[in-house]
Amino acid sequence: MDKKRRDFLKIAGVSTLAGLGGATVAGRLVSGSSPVQARAAHVVDSAAQEAGHGAPKAEAGGHGATGEVAKSGNRWGMVIDMRKFREHPGLAEKVVHTCHSIHNVPNFPDKKDEIKWIWLMEYENVFPEHSHYFKNKELLDHEVLVMCNHCDNPPCVKACPTRATFKNKDGIVAMDYHRCIGCRFCMAACPYGARSFNWRNPRDYIENYNREFPSRMRGVVEKCNLCAERVALGKQPACVEACGDTKAMIFGNLNDPDSEIRQVLKANYTIQRKPSLGTHPSVFYIV
Amino acid sequence: MFEKALKGNNYYWIWLAFLGSLMAIGAFCYVRQFNYGLGLTGMSRDVSWGLYISQFTFLVGVAAGGVMLVLPYYVHNFKAFGRITILGEFLAIAALLMCLTFIVADLGQPMRMLNVILHAQPRSMLFYDMIVLNGYLFLNILCGWVILTAERKQVPPPKWIYIFVYISIPFAISIHTVTAMLYCGLPGRHFWLSAIIAPRFLASAFAAGPALIVVAALILKRVANFDAGKKAIDKMVTIIIYAALTNAFFVILEFFVGYYSNIPGHKHTLQYLFFGLEHNGHVYNNLVPFMWAFVALGIAGVALLAIPYSRKKNEFLLGLGCVMLFVSLWLDKGIGFVLGGFVPTPLEEITEYYPTANEIFITIGVWAMGFFVLTILYKIAVGVEHEIEA
Ligand code: SF4
Ligand code: SF4
């Protein structure tokens, strides 16, 4: 937190305490007019219609304990456009391969040891809350890319007893592999199955070692980090880059109303995974 | 007082040697796991907790169960429990040591264990679990030891110890409540996401812990000439029956919620545990026999405890009933509850879990360690009793 912001919060806190302007602050909080909350409300709302589940509706009304959503600064998010992946067969596999190779994700022969950051799954596995009767053929025939959702309200962060999993101010849910004790509480907590554990030494199973990214040791959890290391340098995540000009994946700042991702979200009907759980994923799907 | 543990007959030493060798095998297997990683277990990405954490969950209950003796004795002044309250406290010590060992055995990076304190995260339930488990362990060691020492000197225990005895009662409840919270606060895991988990845990704990104490008391009567007293045993059996029935009632409630509401997520795990779950043309059912054994042993155990003949006249049947009930609750909480919760996975798939031999030997080793500690503690307690009588 930078100094200015902290000072502001202090002043706001004091004035609330003093009962001066308390109403205004509270009013602001309740109305939740920040762009991120607005988009969350919008998206969740539309998803609710399809899922037919009441909970998200209530949340949109400010009922859900969503935790504070960063209102300023960058707030990273991702749109996955499944239509584009259907148009470009093989693209999804390329995306998976790119991510896994630059991040030194090992490739174990035995499924029991498996580690994955981004992978393909059937539509109904990814969106179990959505109706599956009479699905259109396109959904049936094509698998969906899944990854860590970098939830606004991440259960994995709450579960981690050592803060080895933490949420950055920019919304990226990251991990400190050197702090993780390997209790795997976060794996039980993640409702999206996004986390993997190093059951054994991964280093022998890394096909092409990328020296620019650390490999992990055994006994720790890992997952997609939204390419925090690249984003910090102003680059796009590797998966987005692997999509080239197809625009199958769009990455950007959800807090910036002029960003490309916001335009895409505005122009398309998007859904999130398991919206009723209130985790507020930052990954949106255009089906 | 430790010298009391050093004198014993041959059976005592053979028993300890037997446990000691199981511990040695377990330790050897643990070294293997330490060097290779948890890949030596049957756990996987989908079933990320296995035998270790399920044993831990069950044993927290056994530890908490001891409170069913402490509470009537100290709060309601139920004199008959005078001789065996110490058994409850010592059982809690042994069970908690097992719990903590299971947690360490389950860590991917045990050398970093202290990070839980160094980088404590007060939003994590595991943080509180660590506090209450260690707190309860400390309280039991303190209370057990001070009261036993006073008994030995044949003086009333010091007044201040009662403060700790009373504190230990809510602690006993809290260890199992917080352990339940490890599970029942997780989104997307329908089987665990139930407000009844903590009460259910407590009910099964209040049956399992005392059942083990009754068995121990019956054994001590034969091998160590230590009589807990008919009245005490009878009262405990009453407690066990009520607790076991309450637990059964809670399990039935879970079935009602799942099947009457008919929400798939709430039914799947129950279906998997008790009947087998069909998925893509394959029926997954590796826990079904365990769960029906839980039901059968539970019913048979309660019946044996409730029938006047086996309850009052035949100590073998009484002990058998307690063992059956203990095993039954172990199947429910030490197998089904934790493993079942991972089915189906968050991505609606099913992965079945089979522990490896290495994992099973470590588990047996930890149990042996618990019984080793328990034997020594009980030897001391009984030794003190005999000394007073002499
Ligand atoms: S998807 Fe899972 S791992 Fe990723 S932030 Fe959300 S809860 Fe955490
Ligand atoms: S496995 Fe590591 S990241 Fe996950 S909860 Fe435990 S310490 Fe945190």
XYZ file of C-alpha atoms and ligand atoms in Angstrom:
693
model
C 0.000 0.000 0.000
C 1.557 3.322 -0.939
C 1.836 6.057 1.578
C -0.816 8.345 0.205
C -3.418 5.648 0.200
C -2.558 4.667 3.715
C -2.876 8.267 4.864
C -6.179 8.550 3.153
C -7.426 5.433 4.886
C -6.246 6.749 8.218
C -8.087 9.986 7.744
C -11.149 8.205 6.506
C -10.996 5.918 9.503
C -10.653 8.741 11.973
C -13.437 10.743 10.458
C -15.688 7.715 10.469
C -14.913 7.190 14.093
C -15.684 10.753 14.870
C -18.984 10.326 13.140
C -18.027 12.981 10.635
C -18.634 11.939 7.116
C -19.224 8.431 8.311
C -22.413 8.271 6.389
C -20.697 9.277 3.182
C -18.037 6.618 3.541
C -20.610 4.013 4.382
C -22.757 5.180 1.511
C -19.888 4.761 -0.885
C -19.126 1.317 0.371
C -22.696 0.187 0.141
C -23.377 1.544 -3.291
C -20.275 -0.299 -4.449
C -19.988 1.798 -7.534
C -16.453 0.729 -8.353
C -15.991 -0.644 -11.825
C -14.911 -4.055 -10.622
C -17.888 -4.509 -8.410
C -20.086 -3.272 -11.149
C -18.719 -5.807 -13.568
C -18.947 -8.517 -11.014
C -22.546 -7.644 -10.381
C -23.281 -7.525 -14.049
C -21.627 -10.775 -14.902
C -22.833 -12.651 -11.900
C -26.313 -11.421 -12.583
C -26.409 -12.774 -16.063
C -24.813 -16.022 -15.003
C -27.460 -16.367 -12.351
C -30.177 -16.425 -14.951
C -28.582 -19.376 -16.584
C -27.584 -21.240 -13.479
C -30.997 -20.723 -11.988
C -29.486 -20.373 -8.559
C -30.527 -17.558 -6.309
C -27.340 -16.842 -4.446
C -25.502 -14.672 -6.949
C -28.493 -12.391 -7.316
C -28.388 -11.586 -3.658
C -24.728 -10.859 -3.955
C -25.222 -8.428 -6.702
C -27.395 -6.586 -4.227
C -24.409 -6.216 -1.960
C -25.229 -9.212 0.219
C -22.182 -11.327 -0.473
C -19.135 -10.929 1.711
C -16.889 -10.346 -1.214
C -13.986 -8.757 0.593
C -12.737 -5.454 -0.631
C -12.109 -5.244 -4.299
C -9.243 -3.007 -5.262
C -10.773 0.129 -6.615
C -7.748 1.762 -8.063
C -4.600 0.644 -9.724
C -4.368 -2.383 -11.947
C -6.715 -5.278 -11.484
C -5.821 -8.055 -13.855
C -8.337 -10.295 -15.495
C -8.694 -12.628 -18.429
C -11.308 -13.441 -21.030
C -11.238 -16.827 -22.714
C -13.140 -16.767 -25.977
C -14.158 -20.323 -26.742
C -15.507 -19.380 -30.137
C -11.997 -18.489 -31.232
C -10.623 -21.754 -29.924
C -13.226 -23.627 -31.950
C -12.146 -21.712 -35.019
C -8.493 -22.566 -34.468
C -8.096 -26.237 -33.730
C -4.876 -27.018 -31.940
C -4.544 -23.529 -30.498
C -5.556 -24.597 -27.011
C -2.949 -27.348 -26.983
C -0.363 -24.812 -28.047
C -1.385 -22.538 -25.194
C -1.023 -25.353 -22.678
C 2.331 -26.338 -24.058
C 3.668 -22.783 -24.021
C 2.630 -22.158 -20.437
C 3.961 -25.448 -19.164
C 7.270 -25.179 -20.918
C 8.137 -21.650 -19.901
C 7.135 -22.336 -16.309
C 9.052 -25.586 -16.011
C 5.925 -27.564 -15.278
C 7.049 -31.196 -15.136
C 5.457 -33.861 -17.249
C 5.013 -36.989 -15.171
C 4.147 -40.261 -16.869
C 1.932 -41.286 -13.968
C -1.362 -39.412 -13.520
C -0.998 -39.721 -9.781
C 1.931 -37.285 -9.758
C 0.362 -34.914 -12.264
C 0.977 -31.162 -12.150
C -0.825 -28.708 -14.380
C -1.317 -24.970 -14.584
C -3.670 -24.712 -17.512
C -5.429 -27.590 -19.183
C -8.455 -28.721 -21.168
C -11.671 -30.091 -19.731
C -15.153 -30.948 -20.974
C -17.644 -28.110 -20.812
C -19.849 -29.856 -18.270
C -16.911 -30.466 -15.936
C -15.960 -26.826 -16.061
C -19.457 -25.433 -15.665
C -21.271 -28.041 -13.604
C -23.882 -25.568 -12.438
C -25.123 -24.945 -15.923
C -27.827 -26.940 -17.615
C -26.566 -29.822 -19.660
C -29.638 -30.949 -21.475
C -29.566 -30.590 -25.207
C -26.234 -28.893 -25.276
C -25.284 -27.591 -28.632
C -22.867 -29.695 -30.559
C -20.098 -27.169 -30.479
C -19.969 -27.221 -26.710
C -20.029 -30.983 -26.711
C -17.212 -31.363 -29.155
C -14.802 -28.857 -27.741
C -13.047 -28.813 -24.478
C -12.590 -25.693 -22.389
C -9.327 -24.235 -21.118
C -9.194 -24.017 -17.365
C -6.711 -22.393 -15.053
C -6.565 -20.682 -11.687
C -9.291 -18.044 -11.634
C -7.348 -15.565 -9.539
C -10.430 -15.119 -7.451
C -11.232 -11.776 -5.895
C -12.184 -13.637 -2.785
C -9.847 -16.622 -2.937
C -10.553 -19.477 -0.529
C -7.041 -20.832 -1.073
C -5.524 -17.676 0.433
C -7.802 -17.847 3.412
C -6.937 -21.482 4.022
C -3.165 -21.193 3.788
C -1.717 -21.178 7.316
C 1.616 -19.640 6.331
C 0.663 -16.954 3.807
C 2.552 -18.959 1.207
C -0.474 -18.323 -0.985
C -1.382 -14.669 -1.111
C -3.293 -12.181 -3.189
C -1.461 -9.265 -4.724
C -2.943 -5.832 -4.883
C -3.311 -6.271 -8.630
C -5.524 -9.309 -8.095
C -2.997 -11.994 -8.934
C -3.119 -14.874 -6.493
C 0.498 -15.867 -6.173
C 2.596 -18.334 -4.250
C 5.822 -18.260 -2.324
C 7.201 -21.732 -2.917
C 9.813 -21.255 -0.253
C 7.309 -20.707 2.447
C 4.840 -23.454 1.603
C 4.865 -26.303 4.107
C 2.914 -28.624 1.862
C -0.138 -29.061 4.084
C -2.358 -28.953 0.979
C -5.116 -27.173 2.814
C -5.308 -24.781 -0.118
C -5.982 -27.691 -2.471
C -8.950 -28.760 -0.422
C -10.142 -25.163 -0.333
C -9.944 -24.329 -4.040
C -13.342 -25.103 -5.545
C -11.888 -25.164 -9.043
C -9.227 -27.840 -8.680
C -6.662 -25.330 -9.861
C -3.800 -26.406 -7.622
C -1.198 -29.121 -7.965
C 1.210 -30.598 -5.495
C 4.771 -31.758 -6.069
C 4.394 -35.302 -4.845
C 7.947 -36.005 -5.917
C 10.954 -34.143 -7.226
C 9.760 -32.352 -10.354
C 13.169 -31.523 -11.737
C 13.771 -34.842 -13.423
C 10.597 -34.483 -15.444
C 11.046 -31.024 -16.893
C 11.475 -31.483 -20.600
C 13.246 -28.260 -21.562
C 14.479 -26.350 -18.620
C 13.785 -22.611 -18.824
C 16.493 -20.851 -16.861
C 14.484 -17.682 -16.583
C 11.882 -19.214 -14.317
C 12.581 -21.123 -11.119
C 11.648 -24.750 -10.882
C 10.012 -26.040 -7.724
C 11.150 -28.500 -5.101
C 9.094 -31.445 -3.995
C 6.565 -31.041 -1.229
C 5.101 -27.693 -2.275
C 1.940 -26.636 -4.040
C 1.930 -24.732 -7.307
C -0.506 -23.299 -9.820
C -0.935 -20.719 -12.557
C 0.452 -17.368 -11.468
C -1.075 -15.380 -14.334
C 2.512 -14.889 -15.491
C 3.140 -12.391 -12.708
C 6.809 -12.412 -13.722
C 5.962 -11.267 -17.247
C 3.173 -8.913 -16.266
C 5.604 -7.146 -13.946
C 7.718 -6.369 -17.010
C 4.738 -5.028 -18.908
C 4.383 -8.134 -21.050
C 1.297 -10.224 -21.701
C 0.906 -13.632 -20.089
C 2.497 -16.396 -22.143
C -0.836 -18.059 -22.951
C -2.205 -14.807 -24.324
C 0.905 -14.312 -26.375
C 0.660 -17.865 -27.692
C -2.777 -17.019 -29.077
C -1.174 -14.432 -31.339
C -3.695 -12.306 -33.184
C -6.599 -14.671 -32.744
C -7.803 -12.793 -29.641
C -8.796 -16.123 -28.155
C -7.485 -14.928 -24.815
C -7.602 -11.333 -23.717
C -5.736 -10.077 -20.711
C -6.022 -6.660 -19.175
C -6.908 -4.249 -16.459
C -10.458 -4.683 -15.235
C -10.305 -1.370 -13.419
C -9.708 0.596 -16.592
C -12.986 1.264 -18.417
C -11.069 1.872 -21.641
C -9.070 -1.335 -21.580
C -9.596 -3.919 -24.264
C -10.788 -6.493 -21.783
C -13.481 -4.156 -20.519
C -14.652 -3.524 -24.057
C -14.831 -7.233 -24.692
C -16.729 -7.798 -21.460
C -19.135 -5.058 -22.388
C -19.785 -6.363 -25.867
C -20.149 -10.058 -25.015
C -22.123 -12.309 -22.776
C -19.602 -13.925 -20.451
C -19.835 -16.506 -17.716
C -17.614 -17.403 -14.791
C -17.049 -20.746 -13.155
C -19.238 -21.571 -10.138
C -20.429 -18.016 -9.501
C -22.668 -19.103 -6.639
C -19.651 -19.743 -4.422
C -18.892 -16.040 -4.180
C -15.206 -16.384 -4.979
C -15.536 -13.908 -7.863
C -13.241 -15.389 -10.471
C -11.283 -12.963 -12.641
C -11.397 -15.320 -15.597
C -14.395 -14.881 -17.872
C -15.584 -17.210 -20.595
C -17.333 -16.424 -23.825
C -19.016 -19.668 -24.810
C 7.055 -41.060 38.790
C 8.554 -42.390 35.606
C 10.291 -45.188 37.492
C 6.908 -46.912 37.626
C 7.082 -47.443 33.915
C 10.363 -49.271 34.275
C 9.066 -52.137 36.354
C 6.781 -54.644 34.811
C 6.222 -58.283 34.102
C 7.138 -60.094 30.939
C 3.846 -59.416 29.201
C 4.357 -55.733 29.730
C 7.764 -55.834 28.097
C 6.671 -58.088 25.261
C 3.808 -55.718 24.525
C 6.130 -52.717 24.517
C 8.640 -54.552 22.348
C 5.886 -55.452 19.917
C 4.762 -51.826 19.688
C 8.374 -50.724 19.513
C 9.044 -52.877 16.482
C 5.966 -51.522 14.706
C 7.222 -48.045 15.508
C 10.617 -48.915 14.077
C 9.057 -50.156 10.839
C 6.981 -46.998 10.683
C 10.042 -44.847 11.260
C 11.923 -46.659 8.525
C 9.039 -46.107 6.117
C 8.897 -42.476 7.117
C 12.564 -42.029 6.269
C 11.796 -43.450 2.846
C 8.920 -41.028 2.424
C 11.040 -38.160 3.678
C 13.665 -38.878 1.050
C 11.335 -39.459 -1.847
C 8.423 -37.171 -1.079
C 4.733 -37.776 -0.523
C 4.643 -39.427 -3.929
C 5.282 -42.589 -1.984
C 1.692 -42.394 -0.757
C -1.472 -43.122 -2.687
C -2.525 -39.494 -2.638
C -2.903 -37.541 -5.843
C -3.917 -34.184 -7.201
C -7.562 -35.133 -6.778
C -7.421 -36.858 -3.410
C -4.903 -34.629 -1.749
C -5.440 -35.851 1.800
C -5.309 -39.511 2.641
C -4.839 -41.820 5.582
C -2.719 -39.417 7.601
C -5.218 -36.606 7.769
C -8.157 -38.942 8.193
C -6.438 -40.637 11.150
C -5.661 -37.226 12.536
C -9.314 -36.237 12.278
C -10.482 -39.366 14.040
C -7.889 -39.139 16.806
C -8.727 -35.561 17.622
C -12.085 -37.033 18.543
C -10.537 -39.713 20.707
C -8.600 -36.997 22.513
C -11.701 -34.885 22.991
C -13.657 -37.905 24.233
C -11.706 -37.947 27.479
C -13.674 -34.901 28.532
C -16.680 -37.149 29.084
C -14.922 -38.313 32.253
C -13.421 -35.015 33.290
C -16.671 -33.133 33.004
C -18.917 -35.353 35.183
C -16.184 -35.754 37.760
C -15.101 -32.153 38.193
C -18.254 -30.285 37.280
C -20.976 -32.606 38.535
C -18.874 -34.145 41.263
C -19.668 -37.635 40.018
C -17.454 -39.507 42.461
C -17.501 -42.863 40.670
C -15.226 -41.466 37.971
C -12.561 -40.643 40.538
C -10.318 -43.529 39.671
C -10.521 -43.315 35.924
C -10.570 -39.623 35.150
C -6.827 -39.850 34.893
C -7.278 -42.517 32.209
C -9.223 -39.988 30.173
C -6.573 -37.335 30.582
C -3.770 -39.685 29.682
C -5.669 -41.008 26.704
C -5.968 -37.439 25.484
C -2.193 -37.015 25.718
C -1.489 -40.144 23.695
C -4.137 -39.321 21.103
C -2.892 -35.764 20.672
C 0.661 -36.953 20.190
C -0.610 -39.204 17.430
C -2.513 -36.294 15.882
C 0.533 -34.084 15.799
C 2.688 -36.869 14.397
C 0.163 -37.545 11.659
C 0.198 -33.889 10.697
C 3.966 -33.868 10.466
C 3.926 -37.096 8.458
C 1.527 -35.437 6.048
C 3.578 -32.300 5.400
C 5.385 -31.962 2.114
C 8.052 -29.808 3.737
C 8.175 -30.831 7.405
C 11.358 -28.846 7.986
C 9.324 -25.685 7.483
C 6.725 -26.618 10.036
C 7.451 -23.539 12.137
C 6.234 -21.297 9.325
C 2.787 -21.781 10.801
C 4.028 -19.708 13.735
C 6.615 -17.526 12.012
C 4.193 -16.421 9.321
C 0.965 -17.050 11.144
C -2.175 -16.352 9.173
C -5.060 -15.807 11.551
C -7.651 -16.329 8.852
C -6.584 -19.922 8.431
C -8.395 -22.543 10.472
C -5.215 -24.574 10.574
C -3.649 -21.834 12.649
C -6.327 -22.195 15.320
C -6.189 -25.932 15.133
C -2.520 -25.793 15.972
C -3.201 -23.535 18.943
C -6.004 -25.584 20.438
C -4.332 -28.944 19.863
C -1.108 -27.869 21.529
C -3.024 -26.045 24.220
C -5.098 -29.088 25.027
C -2.025 -31.289 25.057
C -0.338 -28.953 27.502
C -3.430 -28.773 29.711
C -3.750 -32.538 29.912
C -0.103 -33.066 30.721
C -0.288 -30.413 33.403
C -3.562 -31.494 34.991
C -2.855 -35.204 34.739
C 0.554 -34.882 36.263
C -0.282 -32.475 39.081
C -3.356 -34.410 40.163
C -1.567 -37.737 40.041
C 1.335 -36.368 42.052
C -1.050 -35.046 44.678
C -2.820 -38.370 44.790
C 0.431 -40.127 45.323
C 1.253 -37.911 48.269
C -2.318 -38.481 49.434
C -3.020 -34.778 49.671
C -5.782 -32.895 47.877
C -4.618 -31.400 44.571
C -3.622 -27.728 44.774
C -6.505 -25.325 44.237
C -4.964 -23.587 41.219
C -5.023 -26.747 39.165
C -8.817 -26.636 39.066
C -8.653 -23.512 36.982
C -6.764 -25.492 34.365
C -9.108 -28.445 34.670
C -12.069 -26.179 33.964
C -10.260 -24.516 31.070
C -9.546 -27.925 29.615
C -13.259 -28.645 29.208
C -13.983 -25.968 26.594
C -10.623 -26.804 25.047
C -11.706 -30.392 24.521
C -14.806 -29.164 22.723
C -12.808 -26.648 20.745
C -10.215 -29.078 19.410
C -12.900 -31.029 17.700
C -14.917 -28.031 16.673
C -11.929 -26.355 15.074
C -10.970 -29.593 13.356
C -14.488 -29.750 11.955
C -14.076 -26.165 10.787
C -11.073 -27.199 8.740
C -13.586 -28.970 6.581
C -16.917 -27.270 6.907
C -15.705 -23.849 5.823
C -14.570 -24.927 2.369
C -16.644 -23.797 -0.584
C -17.431 -26.254 -3.314
C -16.988 -29.382 -1.200
C -20.612 -30.193 -0.579
C -20.092 -33.183 1.676
C -18.014 -31.164 4.111
C -19.910 -27.925 3.693
C -22.483 -28.797 6.308
C -23.200 -27.013 9.556
C -23.700 -30.324 11.295
C -20.088 -31.451 10.937
C -18.895 -30.097 14.276
C -21.770 -31.599 16.294
C -21.396 -34.832 14.399
C -17.714 -34.928 15.190
C -18.366 -34.272 18.844
C -21.019 -36.964 19.072
C -18.766 -39.569 17.534
C -15.891 -38.389 19.724
C -17.915 -38.756 22.885
C -18.625 -42.332 21.920
C -15.212 -43.333 20.556
C -13.053 -41.893 23.346
C -14.983 -43.438 26.253
C -15.335 -46.730 24.352
C -11.569 -46.991 24.236
C -11.337 -46.120 27.926
C -13.821 -48.836 28.822
C -11.778 -51.357 26.867
C -8.618 -50.120 28.571
C -10.290 -50.344 31.986
C -11.417 -53.918 31.315
C -7.904 -54.865 30.230
C -6.324 -53.152 33.236
C -8.651 -55.107 35.483
C -7.258 -58.376 34.142
C -3.616 -57.551 33.687
C -2.934 -54.915 36.302
C -5.393 -55.593 39.043
C -6.920 -52.158 38.631
C -10.657 -51.977 39.066
C -12.373 -48.909 37.695
C -15.549 -49.890 39.477
C -18.839 -51.188 38.125
C -20.625 -47.920 38.579
C -18.062 -45.966 36.584
C -18.075 -48.420 33.700
C -21.832 -48.525 33.640
C -22.092 -44.759 33.502
C -19.582 -44.608 30.712
C -21.485 -47.172 28.724
C -24.590 -45.018 29.054
C -22.652 -42.032 27.743
C -21.307 -44.100 24.862
C -24.745 -45.318 23.828
C -26.274 -41.852 23.811
C -23.362 -40.362 21.935
C -23.338 -43.155 19.358
C -27.060 -42.798 18.769
C -26.728 -39.050 18.405
C -23.999 -39.600 15.860
C -26.185 -42.032 13.925
C -29.011 -39.528 14.016
C -26.738 -36.842 12.558
C -25.633 -39.152 9.768
C -29.272 -39.841 8.930
C -29.933 -36.094 8.849
C -27.193 -35.722 6.254
C -28.964 -38.321 4.177
C -32.254 -36.519 4.521
C -30.804 -33.183 3.433
C -28.999 -34.734 0.504
C -31.719 -36.980 -0.820
C -34.821 -34.976 0.004
C -33.427 -31.718 -1.349
C -32.211 -33.763 -4.271
C -29.352 -31.371 -5.004
C -26.798 -33.467 -6.864
C -23.772 -32.013 -5.089
C -25.201 -32.942 -1.708
C -25.972 -36.478 -2.740
C -22.887 -37.462 -4.694
C -20.529 -38.202 -1.837
C -23.150 -40.102 0.147
C -23.953 -42.059 -2.954
C -20.283 -42.759 -3.487
C -19.673 -43.800 0.099
C -22.655 -46.059 0.587
C -23.759 -47.262 -2.823
C -21.078 -46.457 -5.341
C -21.194 -43.604 -7.825
C -21.596 -44.183 -11.497
C -19.537 -41.954 -13.737
C -18.984 -42.346 -17.455
C -20.149 -45.934 -17.337
C -17.918 -46.948 -14.462
C -19.134 -47.473 -10.910
C -16.738 -46.210 -8.275
C -17.318 -47.896 -4.957
C -14.088 -48.715 -3.140
C -15.342 -47.296 0.163
C -18.743 -48.984 0.135
C -17.687 -52.051 2.178
C -16.139 -49.788 4.793
C -19.262 -47.727 5.141
C -21.582 -50.708 5.508
C -19.179 -52.154 8.032
C -19.536 -48.855 9.866
C -23.301 -49.279 9.922
C -23.237 -52.966 10.865
C -20.619 -52.622 13.579
C -22.356 -49.555 14.915
C -25.670 -51.315 15.275
C -24.119 -54.467 16.701
C -21.945 -52.475 19.086
C -24.814 -50.422 20.458
C -26.931 -53.548 20.775
C -24.259 -55.312 22.801
C -23.900 -52.341 25.069
C -27.629 -51.971 25.527
C -28.576 -55.592 26.222
C -28.509 -56.101 30.010
C -26.755 -59.461 29.827
C -23.747 -58.328 27.835
C -23.679 -54.983 29.542
C -23.737 -56.125 33.142
C -22.886 -59.782 33.270
C -20.363 -60.524 30.596
C -17.285 -58.397 30.468
C -16.049 -59.988 27.298
C -19.195 -59.033 25.401
C -19.115 -55.590 26.946
C -15.548 -55.117 25.739
C -16.439 -56.532 22.362
C -19.300 -54.065 22.031
C -16.974 -51.196 22.808
C -14.379 -52.407 20.315
C -17.030 -52.781 17.626
C -18.285 -49.298 18.243
C -14.782 -47.870 18.242
C -13.968 -49.557 14.936
C -17.296 -48.454 13.536
C -16.642 -44.822 14.375
C -13.147 -45.145 13.022
C -14.530 -46.352 9.704
C -16.917 -43.418 9.625
C -14.537 -40.648 10.563
C -11.117 -42.148 10.057
C -11.886 -43.414 6.554
C -15.159 -42.290 5.013
C -15.453 -38.701 6.068
C -12.147 -37.368 4.799
C -11.661 -39.591 1.770
C -15.266 -39.312 0.672
C -15.104 -35.528 0.686
C -12.802 -35.602 -2.335
C -15.406 -37.349 -4.468
C -16.353 -36.001 -6.870
C -13.510 -33.592 -7.562
C -14.159 -29.898 -8.161
C -14.065 -30.782 -11.851
C -16.736 -33.433 -11.479
C -14.430 -36.358 -11.930
C -13.756 -39.312 -9.701
C -10.357 -40.451 -8.612
C -10.182 -43.272 -6.144
C -7.576 -43.455 -3.456
C -5.683 -46.542 -2.383
C -3.037 -46.101 0.285
C 0.354 -47.610 -0.459
C 2.092 -50.157 1.771
C 4.612 -47.548 2.857
C 1.826 -45.206 3.874
C -0.007 -47.930 5.760
C 3.117 -48.883 7.697
C 3.726 -45.285 8.697
C 0.138 -45.092 9.854
C 0.464 -48.288 11.861
C 3.723 -46.992 13.291
C 2.048 -43.829 14.548
C -0.786 -45.805 16.091
C 1.780 -48.054 17.756
C 3.537 -44.990 19.091
C 0.237 -43.811 20.555
C -0.406 -47.128 22.267
C 3.184 -47.177 23.480
C 2.770 -43.810 25.159
C -0.642 -44.818 26.446
C 0.686 -48.026 27.958
C 3.449 -46.218 29.783
C 1.138 -43.501 31.055
C -1.419 -46.038 32.232
C 1.321 -48.064 33.878
C 2.303 -45.003 35.849
C -1.277 -44.174 36.782
C -2.029 -47.704 37.891
C 1.285 -47.902 39.742
C 0.364 -44.835 41.751
C -3.045 -46.299 42.582
C -1.450 -49.489 43.847
C 1.035 -47.551 45.911
C -1.764 -45.702 47.651
C -3.616 -48.904 48.361
C -0.547 -50.614 49.746
S -9.053 -20.613 -8.603
Fe -8.496 -21.759 -6.787
S -6.298 -21.489 -6.613
Fe -7.033 -19.897 -8.000
S -7.418 -18.117 -6.679
Fe -9.346 -19.209 -6.888
S -9.377 -20.564 -5.107
Fe -7.259 -19.903 -5.356
S 0.185 -26.328 0.929
Fe 1.460 -24.497 1.005
S 0.293 -22.941 -0.092
Fe -1.107 -24.599 0.392
S -2.055 -24.037 2.307
Fe -0.299 -25.308 2.852
S 1.381 -23.864 3.148
Fe -0.230 -22.749 2.058
